[in-house]
mmCIF file of C-alpha atoms in Angstrom:
data_model
loop_
_atom_site.group_PDB
_atom_site.id
_atom_site.type_symbol
_atom_site.label_atom_id
_atom_site.label_comp_id
_atom_site.label_asym_id
_atom_site.label_seq_id
_atom_site.Cartn_x
_atom_site.Cartn_y
_atom_site.Cartn_z
ATOM 1 C CA MET A 1 154.047 79.701 30.638
ATOM 2 C CA GLN A 2 151.394 82.223 31.557
ATOM 3 C CA THR A 3 154.014 84.973 31.770
ATOM 4 C CA PHE A 4 155.410 84.157 28.331
ATOM 5 C CA ARG A 5 151.901 84.051 26.920
ATOM 6 C CA SER A 6 151.047 87.435 28.426
ATOM 7 C CA ILE A 7 154.215 89.021 27.055
ATOM 8 C CA SER A 8 153.553 87.534 23.623
ATOM 9 C CA LEU A 9 149.948 88.743 23.606
ATOM 10 C CA ARG A 10 151.080 92.202 24.612
ATOM 11 C CA LYS A 11 153.567 92.324 21.703
ATOM 12 C CA ILE A 12 151.140 90.850 19.162
ATOM 13 C CA THR A 13 148.350 93.269 20.048
ATOM 14 C CA ASN A 14 150.739 96.192 20.506
ATOM 15 C CA SER A 15 148.922 97.131 23.705
ATOM 16 C CA PRO A 16 150.287 99.693 26.176
ATOM 17 C CA PHE A 17 151.885 98.578 29.427
ATOM 18 C CA ASP A 18 149.032 99.864 31.580
ATOM 19 C CA VAL A 19 146.505 97.365 30.122
ATOM 20 C CA SER A 20 146.154 94.410 32.478
ATOM 21 C CA ASP A 21 146.598 90.801 31.413
ATOM 22 C CA GLN A 22 143.038 90.053 32.497
ATOM 23 C CA THR A 23 141.743 92.782 30.168
ATOM 24 C CA LEU A 24 143.773 91.361 27.290
ATOM 25 C CA ARG A 25 142.442 87.850 27.920
ATOM 26 C CA SER A 26 138.840 89.009 28.204
ATOM 27 C CA ASP A 27 139.022 91.223 25.096
ATOM 28 C CA LEU A 28 140.586 88.418 23.055
ATOM 29 C CA ARG A 29 138.274 85.815 24.674
ATOM 30 C CA LEU A 30 141.158 83.603 25.791
ATOM 31 C CA GLN A 31 141.433 81.252 28.747
ATOM 32 C CA THR A 32 144.324 81.135 31.185
ATOM 33 C CA VAL A 33 146.969 78.444 30.767
ATOM 34 C CA ALA A 34 145.659 76.632 33.856
ATOM 35 C CA GLU A 35 142.105 76.590 32.465
ATOM 36 C CA VAL A 36 143.296 75.217 29.114
ATOM 37 C CA ALA A 37 145.352 72.523 30.862
ATOM 38 C CA ALA A 38 142.414 71.480 33.041
ATOM 39 C CA SER A 39 139.956 71.288 30.135
ATOM 40 C CA SER A 40 142.457 69.351 28.001
ATOM 41 C CA TYR A 41 143.096 66.853 30.776
ATOM 42 C CA ASN A 42 139.374 66.413 31.438
ATOM 43 C CA SER A 43 138.663 65.706 27.763
ATOM 44 C CA PHE A 44 141.600 63.259 27.747
ATOM 45 C CA ARG A 45 140.112 61.443 30.762
ATOM 46 C CA THR A 46 136.711 61.329 29.066
ATOM 47 C CA ARG A 47 138.216 59.753 25.960
ATOM 48 C CA ARG A 48 140.035 57.215 28.140
ATOM 49 C CA THR A 49 136.806 56.298 29.926
ATOM 50 C CA ASN A 50 135.053 55.470 26.653
ATOM 51 C CA HIS A 51 138.007 53.712 25.022
ATOM 52 C CA PRO A 52 137.300 50.236 23.565
ATOM 53 C CA ASN A 53 140.564 48.790 24.939
ATOM 54 C CA PRO A 54 139.983 47.582 28.541
ATOM 55 C CA LEU A 55 143.643 48.130 29.483
ATOM 56 C CA ILE A 56 143.445 51.806 28.587
ATOM 57 C CA ARG A 57 140.087 52.089 30.347
ATOM 58 C CA ALA A 58 141.721 50.647 33.499
ATOM 59 C CA LEU A 59 144.251 53.512 33.507
ATOM 60 C CA ASN A 60 141.445 55.894 34.376
ATOM 61 C CA SER A 61 141.638 55.298 38.135
ATOM 62 C CA ALA A 62 141.906 58.304 40.426
ATOM 63 C CA ASN A 63 144.886 56.931 42.344
ATOM 64 C CA VAL A 64 148.051 55.367 41.000
ATOM 65 C CA PRO A 65 149.079 51.945 42.371
ATOM 66 C CA GLY A 66 152.217 52.296 44.450
ATOM 67 C CA ASN A 67 151.738 56.049 44.531
ATOM 68 C CA PRO A 68 154.849 57.533 46.159
ATOM 69 C CA PRO A 69 154.328 60.057 48.956
ATOM 70 C CA ARG A 70 154.508 63.645 47.794
ATOM 71 C CA ARG A 71 157.141 65.740 49.438
ATOM 72 C CA LEU A 72 156.657 68.837 47.341
ATOM 73 C CA GLU A 73 153.534 70.891 46.948
ATOM 74 C CA ARG A 74 153.279 70.618 43.205
ATOM 75 C CA ARG A 75 150.337 69.997 40.947
ATOM 76 C CA TRP A 76 150.045 66.716 39.098
ATOM 77 C CA CYS A 77 147.867 66.023 36.070
ATOM 78 C CA ARG A 78 145.519 63.883 38.110
ATOM 79 C CA ASP A 79 144.974 66.850 40.470
ATOM 80 C CA LEU A 80 143.244 68.802 37.693
ATOM 81 C CA ASP A 81 140.028 66.846 38.302
ATOM 82 C CA GLU A 82 139.591 68.316 41.769
#
């Protein structure tokens, strides 16, 4: 997703190829895709914590019951809190 976003930003701004992606992001004051995902997930968890429904509030645990062992090194939504 970050690659597609960088290519799109480069085409929208009509910037030359020698301008780095970091320069584009800083000039346009944009966050990386990973930063946006982490902040969105954290705000989602905050809303779940303060939810009036106790069943939804109970979903806010850090570990999932019956959590299967992970065989791949991939990032899960609940890993964004770390």
